[in-house]
PDB file of C-alpha atoms and ligand atoms in Angstrom:
ATOM      1  CA  UNK A   1       0.000   0.000   0.000  1.00 82.00           C
ATOM      2  CA  UNK A   2       1.276   3.477  -0.848  1.00 95.00           C
ATOM      3  CA  UNK A   3       2.276   5.611   2.095  1.00 95.00           C
ATOM      4  CA  UNK A   4       0.229   8.686   2.915  1.00 98.00           C
ATOM      5  CA  UNK A   5       2.511  11.636   3.573  1.00 98.00           C
ATOM      6  CA  UNK A   6       2.042  15.126   4.942  1.00 98.00           C
ATOM      7  CA  UNK A   7       5.198  17.232   4.724  1.00 98.00           C
ATOM      8  CA  UNK A   8       5.718  20.775   5.932  1.00 98.00           C
ATOM      9  CA  UNK A   9       8.136  22.907   3.953  1.00 98.00           C
ATOM     10  CA  UNK A  10       9.063  25.753   6.245  1.00 98.00           C
ATOM     11  CA  UNK A  11      11.055  27.546   3.538  1.00 98.00           C
ATOM     12  CA  UNK A  12      13.157  30.457   4.901  1.00 98.00           C
ATOM     13  CA  UNK A  13      11.114  30.868   8.074  1.00 98.00           C
ATOM     14  CA  UNK A  14      11.735  30.168  11.764  1.00 98.00           C
ATOM     15  CA  UNK A  15      14.890  30.755  13.757  1.00 98.00           C
ATOM     16  CA  UNK A  16      16.304  27.865  15.767  1.00 98.00           C
ATOM     17  CA  UNK A  17      14.316  28.881  18.830  1.00 98.00           C
ATOM     18  CA  UNK A  18      11.112  29.321  16.845  1.00 98.00           C
ATOM     19  CA  UNK A  19      11.646  25.971  15.115  1.00 98.00           C
ATOM     20  CA  UNK A  20      11.911  24.145  18.413  1.00 98.00           C
ATOM     21  CA  UNK A  21       8.863  25.920  19.814  1.00 98.00           C
ATOM     22  CA  UNK A  22       6.830  24.980  16.737  1.00 98.00           C
ATOM     23  CA  UNK A  23       7.912  21.332  16.929  1.00 98.00           C
ATOM     24  CA  UNK A  24       6.980  21.210  20.628  1.00 98.00           C
ATOM     25  CA  UNK A  25       3.532  22.596  19.836  1.00 98.00           C
ATOM     26  CA  UNK A  26       3.098  20.133  17.012  1.00 98.00           C
ATOM     27  CA  UNK A  27       4.047  17.219  19.235  1.00 98.00           C
ATOM     28  CA  UNK A  28       1.282  18.263  21.594  1.00 98.00           C
ATOM     29  CA  UNK A  29      -1.261  18.623  18.812  1.00 98.00           C
ATOM     30  CA  UNK A  30      -0.336  15.199  17.442  1.00 97.00           C
ATOM     31  CA  UNK A  31       0.203  13.339  20.704  1.00 96.00           C
ATOM     32  CA  UNK A  32      -2.869  11.138  20.260  1.00 95.00           C
ATOM     33  CA  UNK A  33      -2.565  10.868  16.506  1.00 96.00           C
ATOM     34  CA  UNK A  34      -2.343   7.326  15.147  1.00 94.00           C
ATOM     35  CA  UNK A  35       0.210   7.442  12.374  1.00 93.00           C
ATOM     36  CA  UNK A  36      -0.647   4.014  10.915  1.00 91.00           C
ATOM     37  CA  UNK A  37       0.260   4.300   7.236  1.00 93.00           C
ATOM     38  CA  UNK A  38       1.062   8.023   7.357  1.00 97.00           C
ATOM     39  CA  UNK A  39       4.441   9.749   7.386  1.00 98.00           C
ATOM     40  CA  UNK A  40       4.670  13.240   8.847  1.00 98.00           C
ATOM     41  CA  UNK A  41       7.736  15.150   7.674  1.00 98.00           C
ATOM     42  CA  UNK A  42       9.022  18.633   8.511  1.00 98.00           C
ATOM     43  CA  UNK A  43      11.626  20.549   6.530  1.00 99.00           C
ATOM     44  CA  UNK A  44      13.147  23.341   8.649  1.00 98.00           C
ATOM     45  CA  UNK A  45      16.128  25.417   7.532  1.00 98.00           C
ATOM     46  CA  UNK A  46      19.606  23.889   7.569  1.00 98.00           C
ATOM     47  CA  UNK A  47      20.592  25.600  10.807  1.00 98.00           C
ATOM     48  CA  UNK A  48      17.691  24.021  12.707  1.00 98.00           C
ATOM     49  CA  UNK A  49      18.013  20.488  11.354  1.00 98.00           C
ATOM     50  CA  UNK A  50      20.207  18.974  14.025  1.00 98.00           C
ATOM     51  CA  UNK A  51      18.096  20.332  16.878  1.00 98.00           C
ATOM     52  CA  UNK A  52      14.897  19.345  15.060  1.00 98.00           C
ATOM     53  CA  UNK A  53      16.147  15.766  14.731  1.00 98.00           C
ATOM     54  CA  UNK A  54      16.801  15.671  18.485  1.00 98.00           C
ATOM     55  CA  UNK A  55      13.451  17.245  19.322  1.00 98.00           C
ATOM     56  CA  UNK A  56      11.601  14.608  17.269  1.00 98.00           C
ATOM     57  CA  UNK A  57      13.684  11.593  18.286  1.00 98.00           C
ATOM     58  CA  UNK A  58      10.914  10.056  20.405  1.00 96.00           C
ATOM     59  CA  UNK A  59       7.987  10.742  18.098  1.00 97.00           C
ATOM     60  CA  UNK A  60       6.996   9.688  14.625  1.00 96.00           C
ATOM     61  CA  UNK A  61       7.805  13.020  12.983  1.00 98.00           C
ATOM     62  CA  UNK A  62      10.616  12.886  10.403  1.00 98.00           C
ATOM     63  CA  UNK A  63      12.966  15.712   9.470  1.00 98.00           C
ATOM     64  CA  UNK A  64      13.956  16.665   5.913  1.00 99.00           C
ATOM     65  CA  UNK A  65      16.320  19.191   4.358  1.00 98.00           C
ATOM     66  CA  UNK A  66      15.016  21.703   1.821  1.00 98.00           C
ATOM     67  CA  UNK A  67      17.946  21.342  -0.547  1.00 98.00           C
ATOM     68  CA  UNK A  68      21.263  19.560  -0.944  1.00 98.00           C
ATOM     69  CA  UNK A  69      24.380  19.767  -3.065  1.00 98.00           C
ATOM     70  CA  UNK A  70      25.015  17.215  -5.767  1.00 98.00           C
ATOM     71  CA  UNK A  71      28.718  17.417  -4.919  1.00 98.00           C
ATOM     72  CA  UNK A  72      30.300  15.157  -2.340  1.00 97.00           C
ATOM     73  CA  UNK A  73      32.567  17.735  -0.689  1.00 98.00           C
ATOM     74  CA  UNK A  74      35.110  20.407  -1.455  1.00 98.00           C
ATOM     75  CA  UNK A  75      35.304  23.972  -2.657  1.00 98.00           C
ATOM     76  CA  UNK A  76      31.603  24.734  -3.048  1.00 98.00           C
ATOM     77  CA  UNK A  77      31.071  27.744  -0.800  1.00 98.00           C
ATOM     78  CA  UNK A  78      27.680  27.879   0.834  1.00 97.00           C
ATOM     79  CA  UNK A  79      26.647  24.338  -0.074  1.00 98.00           C
ATOM     80  CA  UNK A  80      25.611  21.445   2.160  1.00 98.00           C
ATOM     81  CA  UNK A  81      26.374  17.829   1.275  1.00 98.00           C
ATOM     82  CA  UNK A  82      24.462  14.607   1.787  1.00 98.00           C
ATOM     83  CA  UNK A  83      27.180  13.412   4.149  1.00 98.00           C
ATOM     84  CA  UNK A  84      26.743  16.508   6.328  1.00 98.00           C
ATOM     85  CA  UNK A  85      22.979  16.009   6.453  1.00 98.00           C
ATOM     86  CA  UNK A  86      23.297  12.319   7.221  1.00 98.00           C
ATOM     87  CA  UNK A  87      25.712  13.121  10.033  1.00 98.00           C
ATOM     88  CA  UNK A  88      23.013  15.120  11.842  1.00 98.00           C
ATOM     89  CA  UNK A  89      20.426  12.401  11.284  1.00 98.00           C
ATOM     90  CA  UNK A  90      18.660  13.701   8.162  1.00 98.00           C
ATOM     91  CA  UNK A  91      17.947  11.282   5.339  1.00 97.00           C
ATOM     92  CA  UNK A  92      15.139  13.003   3.441  1.00 98.00           C
ATOM     93  CA  UNK A  93      15.591  15.959   1.102  1.00 98.00           C
ATOM     94  CA  UNK A  94      13.326  18.177  -0.976  1.00 98.00           C
ATOM     95  CA  UNK A  95      14.691  18.613  -4.495  1.00 98.00           C
ATOM     96  CA  UNK A  96      13.402  20.758  -7.334  1.00 98.00           C
ATOM     97  CA  UNK A  97      11.116  23.112  -5.467  1.00 98.00           C
ATOM     98  CA  UNK A  98       9.796  25.791  -7.822  1.00 97.00           C
ATOM     99  CA  UNK A  99      11.369  28.505  -5.665  1.00 97.00           C
ATOM    100  CA  UNK A 100      14.767  26.896  -6.224  1.00 98.00           C
ATOM    101  CA  UNK A 101      14.050  26.661  -9.936  1.00 97.00           C
ATOM    102  CA  UNK A 102      12.827  30.276 -10.150  1.00 96.00           C
ATOM    103  CA  UNK A 103      15.103  32.206  -7.764  1.00 97.00           C
ATOM    104  CA  UNK A 104      18.246  30.078  -7.883  1.00 97.00           C
ATOM    105  CA  UNK A 105      18.155  29.038 -11.513  1.00 97.00           C
ATOM    106  CA  UNK A 106      18.046  25.329 -10.785  1.00 97.00           C
ATOM    107  CA  UNK A 107      17.395  23.359 -13.941  1.00 96.00           C
ATOM    108  CA  UNK A 108      16.443  19.776 -14.736  1.00 96.00           C
ATOM    109  CA  UNK A 109      20.030  18.602 -15.337  1.00 96.00           C
ATOM    110  CA  UNK A 110      21.181  19.821 -11.925  1.00 97.00           C
ATOM    111  CA  UNK A 111      18.094  18.404 -10.241  1.00 98.00           C
ATOM    112  CA  UNK A 112      18.833  15.064 -11.837  1.00 98.00           C
ATOM    113  CA  UNK A 113      22.371  15.181 -10.398  1.00 98.00           C
ATOM    114  CA  UNK A 114      21.077  16.152  -6.960  1.00 98.00           C
ATOM    115  CA  UNK A 115      18.531  13.365  -7.015  1.00 98.00           C
ATOM    116  CA  UNK A 116      21.183  10.825  -7.968  1.00 98.00           C
ATOM    117  CA  UNK A 117      23.497  12.073  -5.212  1.00 98.00           C
ATOM    118  CA  UNK A 118      20.698  11.876  -2.656  1.00 98.00           C
ATOM    119  CA  UNK A 119      19.739   8.349  -3.694  1.00 98.00           C
ATOM    120  CA  UNK A 120      23.377   7.247  -3.671  1.00 98.00           C
ATOM    121  CA  UNK A 121      23.437   8.341  -0.018  1.00 98.00           C
ATOM    122  CA  UNK A 122      20.245   6.404   0.767  1.00 98.00           C
ATOM    123  CA  UNK A 123      18.078   9.486   1.142  1.00 98.00           C
ATOM    124  CA  UNK A 124      14.393   9.697   0.369  1.00 98.00           C
ATOM    125  CA  UNK A 125      13.806  12.447  -2.173  1.00 98.00           C
ATOM    126  CA  UNK A 126      10.705  14.615  -2.249  1.00 98.00           C
ATOM    127  CA  UNK A 127      10.919  15.670  -5.875  1.00 98.00           C
ATOM    128  CA  UNK A 128       8.896  18.786  -6.746  1.00 98.00           C
ATOM    129  CA  UNK A 129       7.669  19.869 -10.143  1.00 98.00           C
ATOM    130  CA  UNK A 130       4.682  21.648 -11.647  1.00 98.00           C
ATOM    131  CA  UNK A 131       3.579  23.981 -14.388  1.00 97.00           C
ATOM    132  CA  UNK A 132       3.422  27.774 -14.477  1.00 95.00           C
ATOM    133  CA  UNK A 133       0.081  29.544 -14.883  1.00 94.00           C
ATOM    134  CA  UNK A 134       0.901  30.326 -18.492  1.00 95.00           C
ATOM    135  CA  UNK A 135       1.457  26.635 -19.229  1.00 96.00           C
ATOM    136  CA  UNK A 136      -1.956  25.773 -17.840  1.00 95.00           C
ATOM    137  CA  UNK A 137      -3.659  28.604 -19.696  1.00 93.00           C
ATOM    138  CA  UNK A 138      -2.059  27.334 -22.895  1.00 96.00           C
ATOM    139  CA  UNK A 139      -3.111  23.783 -22.019  1.00 96.00           C
ATOM    140  CA  UNK A 140       0.511  22.710 -21.896  1.00 97.00           C
ATOM    141  CA  UNK A 141       0.484  21.582 -18.258  1.00 97.00           C
ATOM    142  CA  UNK A 142       0.596  17.847 -18.973  1.00 98.00           C
ATOM    143  CA  UNK A 143       3.399  18.303 -21.467  1.00 98.00           C
ATOM    144  CA  UNK A 144       5.439  20.489 -19.081  1.00 98.00           C
ATOM    145  CA  UNK A 145       5.048  18.091 -16.161  1.00 98.00           C
ATOM    146  CA  UNK A 146       5.947  15.088 -18.305  1.00 98.00           C
ATOM    147  CA  UNK A 147       9.066  16.871 -19.532  1.00 98.00           C
ATOM    148  CA  UNK A 148      10.171  17.862 -16.025  1.00 98.00           C
ATOM    149  CA  UNK A 149       9.843  14.277 -14.812  1.00 98.00           C
ATOM    150  CA  UNK A 150      11.502  12.833 -17.897  1.00 97.00           C
ATOM    151  CA  UNK A 151      14.452  15.201 -17.752  1.00 97.00           C
ATOM    152  CA  UNK A 152      15.214  14.716 -14.085  1.00 98.00           C
ATOM    153  CA  UNK A 153      14.023  11.247 -13.154  1.00 98.00           C
ATOM    154  CA  UNK A 154      13.447   8.891 -16.040  1.00 97.00           C
ATOM    155  CA  UNK A 155      17.012   7.644 -16.226  1.00 96.00           C
ATOM    156  CA  UNK A 156      16.669   6.248 -12.721  1.00 98.00           C
ATOM    157  CA  UNK A 157      16.340   2.527 -12.171  1.00 98.00           C
ATOM    158  CA  UNK A 158      12.924   1.217 -11.178  1.00 98.00           C
ATOM    159  CA  UNK A 159      14.266   0.295  -7.693  1.00 97.00           C
ATOM    160  CA  UNK A 160      15.204   3.934  -7.090  1.00 98.00           C
ATOM    161  CA  UNK A 161      11.538   4.881  -7.006  1.00 98.00           C
ATOM    162  CA  UNK A 162      11.249   3.121  -3.663  1.00 97.00           C
ATOM    163  CA  UNK A 163      12.938   6.259  -2.310  1.00 98.00           C
ATOM    164  CA  UNK A 164      11.183   8.862  -4.440  1.00 98.00           C
ATOM    165  CA  UNK A 165       8.164  10.842  -3.295  1.00 98.00           C
ATOM    166  CA  UNK A 166       6.689  13.024  -6.016  1.00 98.00           C
ATOM    167  CA  UNK A 167       5.229  16.429  -5.183  1.00 98.00           C
ATOM    168  CA  UNK A 168       3.097  18.060  -7.842  1.00 98.00           C
ATOM    169  CA  UNK A 169       3.090  21.770  -7.072  1.00 97.00           C
ATOM    170  CA  UNK A 170       1.480  23.947  -9.739  1.00 97.00           C
ATOM    171  CA  UNK A 171       3.470  27.167  -9.465  1.00 94.00           C
ATOM    172  CA  UNK A 172       0.365  29.334  -9.708  1.00 94.00           C
ATOM    173  CA  UNK A 173      -1.001  27.734  -6.536  1.00 93.00           C
ATOM    174  CA  UNK A 174       2.076  28.202  -4.346  1.00 91.00           C
ATOM    175  CA  UNK A 175       1.608  30.866  -1.700  1.00 87.00           C
ATOM    176  CA  UNK A 176      -1.225  32.438  -3.676  1.00 88.00           C
ATOM    177  CA  UNK A 177      -4.191  31.100  -1.734  1.00 84.00           C
ATOM    178  CA  UNK A 178      -5.351  29.638  -5.028  1.00 83.00           C
ATOM    179  CA  UNK A 179      -5.408  25.825  -5.115  1.00 86.00           C
ATOM    180  CA  UNK A 180      -5.864  23.445  -7.934  1.00 88.00           C
ATOM    181  CA  UNK A 181      -9.329  22.011  -7.478  1.00 94.00           C
ATOM    182  CA  UNK A 182      -9.391  18.506  -6.067  1.00 96.00           C
ATOM    183  CA  UNK A 183     -10.402  17.302  -9.534  1.00 96.00           C
ATOM    184  CA  UNK A 184      -7.530  19.146 -11.206  1.00 96.00           C
ATOM    185  CA  UNK A 185      -5.100  17.616  -8.723  1.00 97.00           C
ATOM    186  CA  UNK A 186      -6.558  14.159  -9.262  1.00 98.00           C
ATOM    187  CA  UNK A 187      -6.410  14.564 -13.045  1.00 98.00           C
ATOM    188  CA  UNK A 188      -2.713  15.494 -12.934  1.00 98.00           C
ATOM    189  CA  UNK A 189      -1.809  12.818 -10.411  1.00 98.00           C
ATOM    190  CA  UNK A 190      -3.509  10.148 -12.516  1.00 98.00           C
ATOM    191  CA  UNK A 191      -1.610  11.454 -15.543  1.00 98.00           C
ATOM    192  CA  UNK A 192       1.685  11.247 -13.614  1.00 98.00           C
ATOM    193  CA  UNK A 193       0.917   7.659 -12.670  1.00 98.00           C
ATOM    194  CA  UNK A 194       0.138   6.859 -16.293  1.00 98.00           C
ATOM    195  CA  UNK A 195       3.500   8.162 -17.499  1.00 98.00           C
ATOM    196  CA  UNK A 196       5.292   6.241 -14.737  1.00 98.00           C
ATOM    197  CA  UNK A 197       3.468   3.109 -15.872  1.00 98.00           C
ATOM    198  CA  UNK A 198       4.480   3.770 -19.490  1.00 98.00           C
ATOM    199  CA  UNK A 199       8.134   4.445 -18.625  1.00 98.00           C
ATOM    200  CA  UNK A 200       8.474   1.721 -15.983  1.00 98.00           C
ATOM    201  CA  UNK A 201       5.508  -0.445 -15.092  1.00 98.00           C
ATOM    202  CA  UNK A 202       2.076  -0.433 -13.498  1.00 97.00           C
ATOM    203  CA  UNK A 203       3.269  -1.812 -10.153  1.00 97.00           C
ATOM    204  CA  UNK A 204       5.856   0.930  -9.794  1.00 98.00           C
ATOM    205  CA  UNK A 205       3.340   3.594 -10.827  1.00 98.00           C
ATOM    206  CA  UNK A 206       0.954   2.399  -8.156  1.00 98.00           C
ATOM    207  CA  UNK A 207       3.588   2.286  -5.451  1.00 98.00           C
ATOM    208  CA  UNK A 208       4.918   5.856  -5.677  1.00 98.00           C
ATOM    209  CA  UNK A 209       3.352   8.404  -3.316  1.00 98.00           C
ATOM    210  CA  UNK A 210       2.319  11.567  -5.151  1.00 98.00           C
ATOM    211  CA  UNK A 211       1.732  14.649  -3.007  1.00 98.00           C
ATOM    212  CA  UNK A 212      -0.117  17.807  -3.972  1.00 98.00           C
ATOM    213  CA  UNK A 213       1.301  21.173  -2.933  1.00 97.00           C
ATOM    214  CA  UNK A 214      -0.030  24.689  -3.328  1.00 96.00           C
ATOM    215  CA  UNK A 215      -2.145  26.551  -0.773  1.00 94.00           C
ATOM    216  CA  UNK A 216      -3.277  23.453   1.093  1.00 96.00           C
ATOM    217  CA  UNK A 217      -5.076  24.656   4.237  1.00 97.00           C
ATOM    218  CA  UNK A 218      -7.168  23.004   6.951  1.00 97.00           C
ATOM    219  CA  UNK A 219     -10.341  23.936   5.064  1.00 96.00           C
ATOM    220  CA  UNK A 220      -9.425  22.315   1.748  1.00 96.00           C
ATOM    221  CA  UNK A 221      -7.079  19.478   2.740  1.00 97.00           C
ATOM    222  CA  UNK A 222      -9.711  16.789   3.276  1.00 98.00           C
ATOM    223  CA  UNK A 223     -11.253  17.294  -0.144  1.00 97.00           C
ATOM    224  CA  UNK A 224      -7.906  17.263  -1.942  1.00 97.00           C
ATOM    225  CA  UNK A 225      -6.711  14.225   0.035  1.00 98.00           C
ATOM    226  CA  UNK A 226      -9.928  12.349  -0.706  1.00 98.00           C
ATOM    227  CA  UNK A 227      -8.878  11.849  -4.322  1.00 98.00           C
ATOM    228  CA  UNK A 228      -7.629   8.381  -5.131  1.00 98.00           C
ATOM    229  CA  UNK A 229      -4.295   9.390  -6.661  1.00 98.00           C
ATOM    230  CA  UNK A 230      -3.485  12.110  -4.118  1.00 98.00           C
ATOM    231  CA  UNK A 231      -1.387  10.541  -1.367  1.00 98.00           C
ATOM    232  CA  UNK A 232      -0.909  13.630   0.753  1.00 98.00           C
ATOM    233  CA  UNK A 233       0.439  17.143   0.638  1.00 98.00           C
ATOM    234  CA  UNK A 234       3.500  19.344   0.703  1.00 98.00           C
ATOM    235  CA  UNK A 235       2.462  22.271   2.827  1.00 98.00           C
ATOM    236  CA  UNK A 236       4.077  25.704   2.919  1.00 98.00           C
ATOM    237  CA  UNK A 237       2.366  28.556   4.787  1.00 97.00           C
ATOM    238  CA  UNK A 238      -0.001  26.389   6.812  1.00 98.00           C
ATOM    239  CA  UNK A 239       2.888  24.264   8.102  1.00 98.00           C
ATOM    240  CA  UNK A 240       4.133  27.251  10.126  1.00 98.00           C
ATOM    241  CA  UNK A 241       1.147  27.023  12.487  1.00 98.00           C
ATOM    242  CA  UNK A 242       0.971  23.928  14.673  1.00 98.00           C
ATOM    243  CA  UNK A 243      -2.823  23.910  14.755  1.00 98.00           C
ATOM    244  CA  UNK A 244      -3.245  24.285  11.011  1.00 98.00           C
ATOM    245  CA  UNK A 245      -0.589  21.736  10.155  1.00 98.00           C
ATOM    246  CA  UNK A 246      -1.879  19.163  12.604  1.00 98.00           C
ATOM    247  CA  UNK A 247      -5.410  19.622  11.252  1.00 98.00           C
ATOM    248  CA  UNK A 248      -4.058  18.961   7.781  1.00 98.00           C
ATOM    249  CA  UNK A 249      -2.272  15.842   9.044  1.00 98.00           C
ATOM    250  CA  UNK A 250      -5.515  14.654  10.608  1.00 97.00           C
ATOM    251  CA  UNK A 251      -7.364  15.288   7.332  1.00 97.00           C
ATOM    252  CA  UNK A 252      -5.472  12.545   5.572  1.00 94.00           C
TER     253      UNK A 252
HETATM  254  P1  13P B 301       1.964  27.093   0.218  1.00 96.99           P
HETATM  255  O1  13P B 301       1.295  25.975   0.964  1.00 96.99           O
HETATM  256  O2  13P B 301       2.359  28.252   1.074  1.00 96.99           O
HETATM  257  O3  13P B 301       1.194  27.489  -1.009  1.00 96.99           O
HETATM  258  O4  13P B 301       3.365  26.498  -0.316  1.00 96.99           O
HETATM  259  C1  13P B 301       3.365  25.293  -0.988  1.00 96.99           C
HETATM  260  C2  13P B 301       4.760  24.876  -1.179  1.00 96.99           C
HETATM  261  O5  13P B 301       5.520  25.503  -1.889  1.00 96.99           O
HETATM  262  C3  13P B 301       5.235  23.704  -0.433  1.00 96.99           C
HETATM  263  O6  13P B 301       6.494  23.317  -0.868  1.00 96.99           O
END
């Protein structure tokens, strides 16, 4: 059975102190929550990762990084390697977020290299992709998404997908308060599964968790998560409030 996953991407928010306070609040909100088949993941900033790992060591919450270098080590000022993350107990990383693509010029080839580096270090990868508004208006959204996946992921071996979580995040829905409708999300997720089945096989396509991201809030999460091909969410703004995020977790 595919895992259900709710992941909070804190982006460039929360100091160390604030991060720990938020995790403590979340632990309280989720203390009676039965995780069963659900993974709850938080992605604080690099500087809070080590403390966040410690703070969550006795609960079911997992900690992810928001980015990672494709290089092993060396003269790459400002970068953080898989080895460094692993050493503080992190083995999940978000790769390909639209903000990294837009503001830091990350492109498919680099994302492919990062994904390979992460997998080589036994990380789980939350791989993000999604079309711009213009693509959707021009009815090119399926084409764009297929291309993004092909360029970055389709040279991977089938086994690698055991460590890949896909996150469909239409760029026009991120931080805008505008979500894809549950039907639009379902339509895209089913399409993604169909191209995975074509490239690999049906079993693989049915085993990969596909998350939706883009203005998921407590008031729309249940409807989006009710769709058969939506396995959870990647949450930005609402993950910064313990109450909102825990309500979203409980909506799955
Ligand atoms: P919002 O939930 O703030 O729209 O952000 C979504 C996102 O980018 C998660 O990675």
